[in-house]
Short mmCIF file of C-alpha atoms and ligand atoms in Angstrom, two decimals:
data_model
loop_
_atom_site.label_atom_id
_atom_site.label_comp_id
_atom_site.label_asym_id
_atom_site.label_seq_id
_atom_site.Cartn_x
_atom_site.Cartn_y
_atom_site.Cartn_z
CA MET F 1 83.04 103.95 108.84
CA SER F 2 86.36 105.93 108.55
CA HIS F 3 87.97 102.63 110.86
CA LYS F 4 91.07 101.19 110.39
CA PRO F 5 90.75 97.72 108.08
CA GLU F 6 89.87 95.21 111.48
CA THR F 7 87.63 97.18 112.09
CA LEU F 8 86.24 97.62 108.85
CA ALA F 9 85.98 94.37 108.32
CA LEU F 10 83.76 93.29 111.25
CA HIS F 11 80.99 96.41 111.26
CA ALA F 12 81.26 98.52 107.40
CA GLY F 13 78.22 97.82 105.38
CA TRP F 14 76.04 96.49 109.03
CA ARG F 15 74.91 96.57 112.10
CA ALA F 16 70.95 94.15 112.63
CA ASP F 17 68.16 93.40 110.99
CA PRO F 18 66.01 96.42 111.05
CA ALA F 19 63.07 94.05 111.48
CA THR F 20 64.18 91.26 113.41
CA GLY F 21 67.76 93.09 115.10
CA ALA F 22 70.49 90.03 114.71
CA VAL F 23 73.44 90.60 114.71
CA ALA F 24 75.17 88.27 111.97
CA VAL F 25 74.05 89.41 108.66
CA PRO F 26 70.32 87.88 107.73
CA ILE F 27 71.43 85.15 104.01
CA TYR F 28 67.86 87.27 102.34
CA GLN F 29 67.65 83.14 99.69
CA THR F 30 65.00 84.80 97.96
CA THR F 31 64.73 85.87 93.85
CA SER F 32 62.62 88.79 94.03
CA TYR F 33 60.93 91.56 96.09
CA GLN F 34 57.10 92.55 96.55
CA PHE F 35 57.42 96.00 95.31
CA GLN F 36 55.28 98.82 97.43
CA SER F 37 53.08 99.90 94.98
CA ALA F 38 53.08 100.05 90.51
CA GLU F 39 55.09 102.87 90.83
CA HIS F 40 57.25 102.04 92.52
CA ALA F 41 58.53 99.52 90.57
CA ALA F 42 58.51 101.67 87.97
CA ASN F 43 60.62 103.66 89.71
CA LEU F 44 63.05 101.03 90.83
CA PHE F 45 63.39 100.08 87.09
CA ALA F 46 64.00 103.51 85.61
CA LEU F 47 67.30 103.83 88.04
CA LYS F 48 64.75 106.55 89.32
CA GLU F 49 65.31 104.97 92.68
CA LEU F 50 67.58 103.13 94.17
CA GLY F 51 65.88 98.94 95.40
CA ASN F 52 65.77 95.65 95.44
CA ILE F 53 64.36 94.40 92.38
CA TYR F 54 66.03 90.82 91.58
CA THR F 55 68.19 88.83 92.95
CA ARG F 56 70.48 88.10 89.99
CA ILE F 57 71.19 92.00 89.85
CA MET F 58 71.26 93.28 93.31
CA ASN F 59 70.63 91.22 96.84
CA PRO F 60 70.49 92.49 100.55
CA THR F 61 73.20 89.68 101.46
CA ASN F 62 75.31 90.18 98.40
CA ASP F 63 74.91 94.11 99.42
CA VAL F 64 77.20 93.88 102.46
CA LEU F 65 79.53 91.61 101.13
CA GLU F 66 79.97 95.05 98.80
CA LYS F 67 79.97 97.71 101.03
CA ARG F 68 82.45 95.91 103.21
CA VAL F 69 85.09 95.23 100.20
CA ALA F 70 84.48 98.71 99.43
CA ALA F 71 85.25 100.32 102.33
CA LEU F 72 88.14 98.19 103.09
CA ASP F 73 89.83 99.54 100.22
CA GLY F 74 88.36 103.42 100.05
CA GLY F 75 85.83 102.21 96.95
CA VAL F 76 82.75 104.04 96.89
CA ALA F 77 80.65 101.18 95.56
CA ALA F 78 81.23 96.80 94.79
CA LEU F 79 79.06 94.07 92.82
CA ALA F 80 79.61 90.40 93.53
CA LEU F 81 79.83 87.93 90.80
CA ALA F 82 79.85 84.81 91.24
CA SER F 83 83.84 84.31 89.75
CA GLY F 84 86.58 85.87 89.76
CA GLN F 85 86.37 85.47 86.52
CA ALA F 86 83.46 86.80 86.18
CA ALA F 87 84.92 89.97 87.68
CA THR F 88 87.43 89.89 84.86
CA ALA F 89 85.28 89.25 82.07
CA PHE F 90 83.29 92.28 83.87
CA ALA F 91 86.13 94.39 84.22
CA VAL F 92 87.00 94.31 80.71
CA GLN F 93 83.71 94.32 79.38
CA ASN F 94 82.09 97.36 80.93
CA LEU F 95 85.06 99.94 79.16
CA ALA F 96 85.64 97.86 75.81
CA ARG F 97 83.61 96.77 73.00
CA ALA F 98 84.83 94.77 70.20
CA GLY F 99 87.40 96.48 68.08
CA ASP F 100 88.66 97.81 71.26
CA ASN F 101 92.43 96.40 73.57
CA ILE F 102 93.91 97.21 76.73
CA VAL F 103 97.27 97.12 77.45
CA SER F 104 97.88 93.47 80.84
CA SER F 105 100.90 92.24 82.69
CA THR F 106 101.66 89.37 81.41
CA ASP F 107 102.49 88.06 84.93
CA LEU F 108 98.88 87.00 84.86
CA TYR F 109 96.77 83.75 86.68
CA GLY F 110 96.30 80.69 84.42
CA GLY F 111 92.67 81.01 83.40
CA THR F 112 92.74 85.00 83.32
CA TRP F 113 96.31 84.97 80.10
CA ASN F 114 93.52 82.59 78.56
CA GLN F 115 90.38 84.48 78.84
CA PHE F 116 92.31 87.13 77.38
CA ALA F 117 93.84 85.67 74.63
CA ASN F 118 91.09 83.77 73.56
CA THR F 119 87.75 84.51 75.24
CA LEU F 120 88.10 87.77 74.84
CA LYS F 121 89.90 87.90 72.16
CA ASP F 122 86.96 86.37 69.73
CA GLN F 123 84.82 88.88 71.12
CA GLY F 124 86.55 90.90 69.41
CA ILE F 125 88.49 92.45 72.37
CA GLU F 126 92.78 92.46 72.24
CA VAL F 127 94.22 92.23 75.20
CA ARG F 128 98.14 93.54 74.17
CA PHE F 129 100.09 91.84 76.91
CA VAL F 130 103.33 93.42 77.82
CA ASP F 131 106.27 92.69 80.54
CA PRO F 132 105.47 94.93 83.82
CA GLU F 133 109.46 95.51 85.19
CA ASP F 134 109.12 98.33 82.62
CA PRO F 135 105.68 100.56 83.35
CA GLU F 136 106.38 102.79 80.33
CA ASN F 137 105.29 99.95 78.03
CA PHE F 138 102.08 100.19 78.98
CA ARG F 139 102.96 103.95 77.23
CA ARG F 140 104.07 102.38 74.38
CA ALA F 141 101.16 99.97 73.31
CA THR F 142 98.48 101.87 73.97
CA ASP F 143 97.30 103.69 70.82
CA ALA F 144 93.16 105.53 70.82
CA ARG F 145 90.74 102.35 70.42
CA THR F 146 93.09 101.05 74.99
CA ARG F 147 90.69 101.14 77.06
CA ALA F 148 91.65 100.25 80.28
CA TYR F 149 95.05 98.75 81.88
CA TYR F 150 95.46 95.85 83.87
CA ALA F 151 96.93 93.60 85.83
CA GLU F 152 98.52 91.58 89.23
CA THR F 153 99.08 92.97 92.62
CA LEU F 154 101.23 89.76 93.50
CA PRO F 155 101.41 87.76 90.67
CA ASN F 156 102.55 84.05 91.23
CA PRO F 157 104.70 82.29 89.76
CA LYS F 158 106.96 85.64 89.95
CA LEU F 159 106.18 87.36 93.66
CA ILE F 160 107.21 90.39 92.02
CA ALA F 161 104.92 93.51 93.36
CA PHE F 162 103.31 95.01 89.62
CA PRO F 163 104.38 98.92 90.36
CA ILE F 164 100.51 100.47 90.93
CA GLY F 165 101.46 104.05 90.85
CA GLU F 166 103.75 103.93 87.99
CA VAL F 167 101.48 102.27 85.20
CA ALA F 168 98.61 104.43 87.10
CA ALA F 169 99.64 107.83 86.69
CA ILE F 170 101.21 106.80 83.07
CA GLY F 171 97.03 106.34 82.30
CA ARG F 172 95.75 108.92 84.53
CA PRO F 173 96.00 111.61 81.58
CA LEU F 174 95.39 109.53 78.29
CA GLY F 175 91.67 108.58 80.64
CA ILE F 176 92.77 105.12 80.69
CA PRO F 177 91.81 103.38 84.01
CA LEU F 178 94.54 100.79 84.96
CA ILE F 179 92.35 97.75 87.01
CA MET F 180 94.02 96.15 89.86
CA ASP F 181 93.61 91.92 90.63
CA ASN F 182 94.22 92.24 94.15
CA THR F 183 93.93 88.93 95.24
CA ALA F 184 96.92 87.79 96.83
CA ALA F 185 96.92 91.42 98.79
CA PRO F 186 93.70 92.21 100.46
CA ILE F 187 94.76 94.01 103.38
CA ILE F 188 98.05 94.99 102.76
CA THR F 189 98.18 96.45 99.54
CA ARG F 190 95.39 98.67 98.90
CA PRO F 191 95.54 99.97 95.28
CA PHE F 192 93.79 102.13 95.03
CA ASP F 193 95.66 104.81 96.96
CA HIS F 194 98.28 104.13 94.71
CA GLY F 195 96.19 105.38 91.56
CA ALA F 196 94.31 102.65 90.70
CA ALA F 197 90.49 103.50 89.61
CA VAL F 198 88.80 99.35 89.50
CA ILE F 199 90.07 96.75 91.46
CA VAL F 200 89.69 93.29 91.00
CA TYR F 201 88.49 89.71 93.25
CA SER F 202 88.42 86.45 92.64
CA THR F 203 86.81 86.18 96.74
CA THR F 204 87.59 82.63 96.59
CA LYS F 205 90.59 82.56 98.20
CA TYR F 206 91.88 85.32 100.60
CA LEU F 207 88.07 87.11 101.17
CA GLY F 208 86.54 83.63 101.52
CA GLY F 209 89.65 82.41 103.82
CA HIS F 210 87.98 78.88 104.06
CA GLY F 211 88.26 76.93 100.22
CA ASN F 212 84.51 77.12 100.55
CA SER F 213 83.14 79.30 98.13
CA ILE F 214 83.52 80.47 94.32
CA GLY F 215 82.96 84.13 93.84
CA GLY F 216 83.88 87.28 92.12
CA LEU F 217 83.98 91.57 93.83
CA LEU F 218 84.24 94.79 91.50
CA VAL F 219 85.67 97.47 93.38
CA ASP F 220 84.86 100.81 92.59
CA SER F 221 86.96 103.90 93.80
CA GLY F 222 84.33 106.90 92.63
CA ASN F 223 88.20 108.45 91.48
CA PHE F 224 88.27 107.93 87.80
CA PRO F 225 86.79 111.23 86.04
CA TRP F 226 85.27 108.70 83.03
CA GLU F 227 83.99 111.98 81.90
CA GLU F 228 87.02 114.34 81.33
CA HIS F 229 87.69 111.56 78.98
CA ALA F 230 84.24 110.87 76.62
CA GLU F 231 86.33 109.64 73.28
CA ARG F 232 88.20 107.35 75.05
CA GLN F 233 85.56 106.28 77.36
CA PRO F 234 82.50 105.85 75.11
CA ALA F 235 81.15 102.84 77.17
CA LEU F 236 80.09 105.22 79.84
CA ASN F 237 80.16 108.80 77.74
CA THR F 238 77.02 108.12 74.45
CA PRO F 239 73.95 106.86 74.73
CA ASP F 240 72.92 103.10 75.74
CA PRO F 241 70.96 101.96 73.31
CA SER F 242 69.96 98.73 76.64
CA TYR F 243 69.00 101.98 79.07
CA HIS F 244 66.95 104.01 76.97
CA GLY F 245 69.53 105.50 75.95
CA ALA F 246 71.13 106.47 79.48
CA ILE F 247 74.72 108.10 79.04
CA TRP F 248 76.64 106.44 82.71
CA SER F 249 78.11 109.25 83.84
CA GLU F 250 75.22 111.63 83.56
CA ALA F 251 73.19 108.98 84.78
CA VAL F 252 74.73 107.80 88.11
CA LYS F 253 75.39 112.15 88.98
CA PRO F 254 72.32 111.93 91.89
CA LEU F 255 73.60 108.88 92.99
CA GLY F 256 77.40 109.42 93.66
CA PRO F 257 81.32 108.82 91.71
CA ILE F 258 79.44 105.34 90.84
CA ALA F 259 79.30 104.89 86.38
CA TYR F 260 80.64 102.03 86.28
CA ILE F 261 80.07 99.74 88.86
CA LEU F 262 76.39 100.73 88.74
CA LYS F 263 76.74 100.21 84.54
CA ALA F 264 77.85 96.38 84.96
CA ARG F 265 75.50 95.97 87.33
CA THR F 266 72.78 96.99 85.24
CA THR F 267 73.54 96.14 82.09
CA LEU F 268 75.92 92.86 82.18
CA LEU F 269 75.21 91.57 85.36
CA ARG F 270 71.47 92.06 84.18
CA ASP F 271 72.23 90.18 80.28
CA LEU F 272 74.96 87.77 81.17
CA GLY F 273 73.49 87.18 85.16
CA SER F 274 77.16 85.48 86.40
CA CYS F 275 75.37 86.73 90.41
CA MET F 276 76.98 85.48 93.47
CA SER F 277 74.46 83.32 95.37
CA PRO F 278 73.54 84.67 98.14
CA PHE F 279 74.37 81.60 100.75
CA ASN F 280 78.05 82.45 99.09
CA ALA F 281 77.94 85.70 99.99
CA PHE F 282 76.75 84.95 103.07
CA LEU F 283 79.65 82.13 103.60
CA THR F 284 82.25 85.25 101.96
CA LEU F 285 81.68 87.80 104.45
CA GLN F 286 82.22 84.98 107.47
CA GLY F 287 86.02 85.08 106.25
CA VAL F 288 85.45 89.37 105.01
CA GLU F 289 85.38 89.36 109.52
CA THR F 290 88.74 87.33 109.87
CA VAL F 291 90.62 88.52 106.78
CA ALA F 292 93.25 91.41 108.54
CA LEU F 293 94.05 88.61 111.59
CA ARG F 294 94.20 85.90 109.11
CA MET F 295 96.52 87.90 106.16
CA GLU F 296 98.84 88.76 109.44
CA ARG F 297 99.13 85.34 110.47
CA HIS F 298 99.86 84.53 106.54
CA CYS F 299 102.73 86.90 105.81
CA ALA F 300 104.57 85.90 109.16
CA ASN F 301 104.87 81.72 108.19
CA THR F 302 105.67 83.27 105.14
CA SER F 303 108.03 84.84 105.20
CA ALA F 304 109.35 82.87 107.68
CA VAL F 305 109.44 79.17 105.10
CA ALA F 306 110.91 81.79 102.62
CA ALA F 307 114.12 81.66 104.89
CA TRP F 308 114.39 78.78 105.61
CA LEU F 309 113.48 77.37 102.12
CA ALA F 310 116.67 79.27 101.17
CA LYS F 311 118.75 77.73 103.50
CA ARG F 312 117.75 74.39 102.23
CA PRO F 313 120.66 72.46 99.88
CA GLU F 314 117.53 70.28 97.61
CA ILE F 315 116.37 73.80 95.98
CA THR F 316 118.02 76.24 93.76
CA LYS F 317 115.48 79.12 94.03
CA VAL F 318 112.80 80.80 95.94
CA PHE F 319 110.52 83.06 94.62
CA HIS F 320 109.45 85.82 97.54
CA PRO F 321 109.60 89.50 97.72
CA SER F 322 112.17 88.62 100.94
CA GLN F 323 114.28 87.42 98.84
CA GLN F 324 114.21 89.82 96.04
CA ALA F 325 117.07 92.44 94.97
CA GLY F 326 116.61 95.76 92.89
CA VAL F 327 113.55 97.06 91.81
CA GLY F 328 111.49 94.34 92.93
CA LYS F 329 112.85 94.53 96.96
CA GLN F 330 112.19 98.51 95.96
CA ARG F 331 108.50 97.72 95.12
CA ALA F 332 107.30 95.57 97.54
CA GLU F 333 108.63 98.01 100.12
CA LYS F 334 106.68 100.79 98.57
CA TYR F 335 103.29 97.81 97.57
CA LEU F 336 103.33 94.97 100.36
CA ARG F 337 102.81 97.14 103.57
CA GLY F 338 100.84 94.53 105.32
CA GLY F 339 102.72 92.11 104.94
CA GLN F 340 105.07 90.54 102.39
CA GLY F 341 101.55 87.99 100.97
CA GLY F 342 101.06 84.36 101.91
CA LEU F 343 102.40 83.17 98.84
CA VAL F 344 105.58 81.64 98.03
CA GLY F 345 107.66 79.56 95.13
CA PHE F 346 110.79 77.38 94.60
CA GLU F 347 112.64 75.30 91.80
CA LEU F 348 114.08 72.10 93.22
CA ARG F 349 117.56 70.73 92.48
CA GLY F 350 115.83 67.74 90.90
CA GLY F 351 113.60 69.72 88.96
CA ARG F 352 110.97 68.33 86.87
CA GLU F 353 111.12 64.78 88.61
CA ALA F 354 111.87 66.19 92.14
CA GLY F 355 108.72 68.27 91.43
CA PRO F 356 105.99 65.46 91.55
CA LYS F 357 107.97 63.29 94.18
CA PHE F 358 107.87 66.31 96.47
CA ILE F 359 104.40 67.23 96.49
CA ASP F 360 102.91 63.80 97.06
CA ALA F 361 105.30 63.46 99.47
CA LEU F 362 103.43 65.81 101.73
CA LYS F 363 100.86 65.54 104.49
CA LEU F 364 100.04 68.63 105.77
CA PHE F 365 99.80 70.90 102.71
CA TYR F 366 96.93 70.13 100.09
CA HIS F 367 97.40 69.49 97.12
CA VAL F 368 94.99 71.75 94.86
CA ALA F 369 94.13 74.70 92.57
CA ASN F 370 93.63 77.12 95.26
CA ILE F 371 95.55 79.55 96.94
CA GLY F 372 94.21 81.24 100.00
CA ASP F 373 92.99 78.75 102.11
CA ALA F 374 93.21 78.94 105.68
CA ARG F 375 95.19 75.53 105.13
CA SER F 376 98.41 75.18 103.76
CA LEU F 377 98.21 74.22 99.73
CA VAL F 378 100.87 73.44 96.99
CA ILE F 379 100.49 72.77 93.29
CA HIS F 380 103.26 72.28 90.32
CA PRO F 381 102.01 74.89 87.35
CA ALA F 382 102.99 74.30 84.52
CA THR F 383 100.46 70.45 84.71
CA THR F 384 97.76 72.05 85.80
CA THR F 385 97.19 76.08 86.51
CA HIS F 386 99.45 77.14 83.70
CA SER F 387 99.05 73.79 81.72
CA GLN F 388 96.70 74.98 79.26
CA LEU F 389 99.06 77.98 78.45
CA SER F 390 101.91 77.67 75.28
CA PRO F 391 105.68 76.33 77.28
CA THR F 392 106.03 79.93 75.48
CA GLU F 393 103.76 81.99 77.41
CA GLN F 394 104.52 79.49 80.97
CA LEU F 395 107.64 81.35 80.03
CA ALA F 396 106.28 84.66 79.85
CA THR F 397 104.18 84.15 83.72
CA GLY F 398 106.75 83.01 85.15
CA VAL F 399 106.66 79.13 84.96
CA THR F 400 109.01 77.29 84.43
CA GLU F 401 108.48 73.06 84.49
CA GLY F 402 111.07 72.64 88.22
CA TYR F 403 108.96 75.36 90.10
CA VAL F 404 106.82 74.63 92.69
CA ARG F 405 104.36 77.09 94.37
CA LEU F 406 102.67 76.85 97.94
CA SER F 407 99.81 78.95 99.63
CA ILE F 408 100.91 79.18 102.83
CA GLY F 409 98.36 79.04 105.38
CA ILE F 410 97.36 79.96 109.63
CA GLU F 411 98.50 76.48 110.74
CA HIS F 412 101.60 76.79 113.60
CA ILE F 413 104.66 76.89 111.39
CA ASP F 414 106.71 74.43 112.46
CA ASP F 415 104.33 71.85 111.75
CA ILE F 416 104.11 73.86 108.25
CA LEU F 417 108.21 73.32 108.20
CA ALA F 418 107.99 70.04 109.75
CA ASP F 419 105.47 68.99 106.87
CA LEU F 420 108.45 70.97 104.11
CA ASP F 421 111.14 69.14 105.46
CA GLN F 422 110.20 65.43 105.56
CA ALA F 423 108.35 66.14 101.30
CA LEU F 424 112.32 67.60 100.48
CA LYS F 425 113.80 64.77 102.08
CA THR F 426 111.55 62.39 100.62
CA ALA F 427 111.82 64.12 96.89
CA GLY F 428 116.33 64.42 97.15
N1 PLP L 501 92.75 86.26 89.62
C1 PLP L 501 93.32 85.36 90.40
C2 PLP L 501 95.08 86.55 91.10
C3 PLP L 501 93.52 84.10 90.93
O1 PLP L 501 94.44 83.13 91.02
C4 PLP L 501 92.38 83.57 90.23
C5 PLP L 501 92.33 81.42 91.02
O2 PLP L 501 92.83 81.72 91.06
C6 PLP L 501 91.37 84.27 89.37
C7 PLP L 501 91.41 85.20 89.40
C8 PLP L 501 90.60 83.39 89.11
O3 PLP L 501 88.91 83.06 89.52
P1 PLP L 501 87.84 81.81 89.92
O4 PLP L 501 89.13 80.84 90.34
O5 PLP L 501 87.02 82.43 91.90
O6 PLP L 501 87.14 82.31 89.53
#
């Protein structure tokens, strides 16, 4: 479908239930699917035909969510997973094996940092962290065993847009795909338009949008020439013993350019089992239907809050793309085309002591470890989301002791500002 995002969010991947005519996507709450014949079953398992086998690896409700988000991002296929963390792990493990490395931006969600610095390391995959201020840092950290680059589109706390095009352009001639976590910027940024090869989402955030379901998604652009880089990308170009020696970049030829996502589904999801439940896929689809509208309001409210905070005497610094100069401003203009996001951070003059006072004084905002809910949310990253990082690691990601992060909801702006006002006065 070549419709605009607002339309795709409502229509892509589904018209009506062929059996009943139901317009809302049904929840296919089933573990398995009746095969038409023994031959049909054998063909499905051999990937000679694509079809439903078992809900751990595919489900018709999840399928609509996958198709819809792939359409929104201009990709060819997607894979729904149990959480954003599962999507991140799969994104990397699909290409990198023990002894390999990836190069990642330092500006990451704390959970991703931990996964990279500890769990993937224990599995033998090295993650080399580099400062994205200079895109050339990615090239400098690359060697023959580098399988991917990884970054977030609009990483908090710094909220400086990532140079997607610049880093994708460094990787492409080397055969290195850029994986973008676009969790904080659906609709407003389309990473594939700038050369990214794979997108990761925590659907828990803006795509779901209502704080009711943990979920993740991988989206395949279908635009990365895996076959041209056989040496660089052995996982997709050498026989896979777990699938009768299938070479994924060749096996998918009759199916389209979906080698990356098909391998993730048929090997990692089969073996590790982090599937999204169909019920969560249904709830996430309800969110996706309104994501374009919500992003508009999130962005408008957040820009208004950032401008208002910047004038407050209790605040020393505001973190939001609208407050940036130089390279941050240029990147925001280039990459955040549909708005500047729903997150804003700030530092209180009162520092470490004022932070908790301010948070406890808020009445409308929820104090939770989440972002992207329709409701306004607040958190103090140094003692929560980023608390398992060392002080040096915290600073590398941009978390300081006095930093407070707001995820601005879609309430009326007057009510949001009134709550912030009374809390700032209380915190002093
Ligand atoms: N990526 C980003 C940018 C996040 O903010 C989060 C969660 O906060 C994740 C990934 C992980 O997602 P999940 O909590 O759904 O596992």
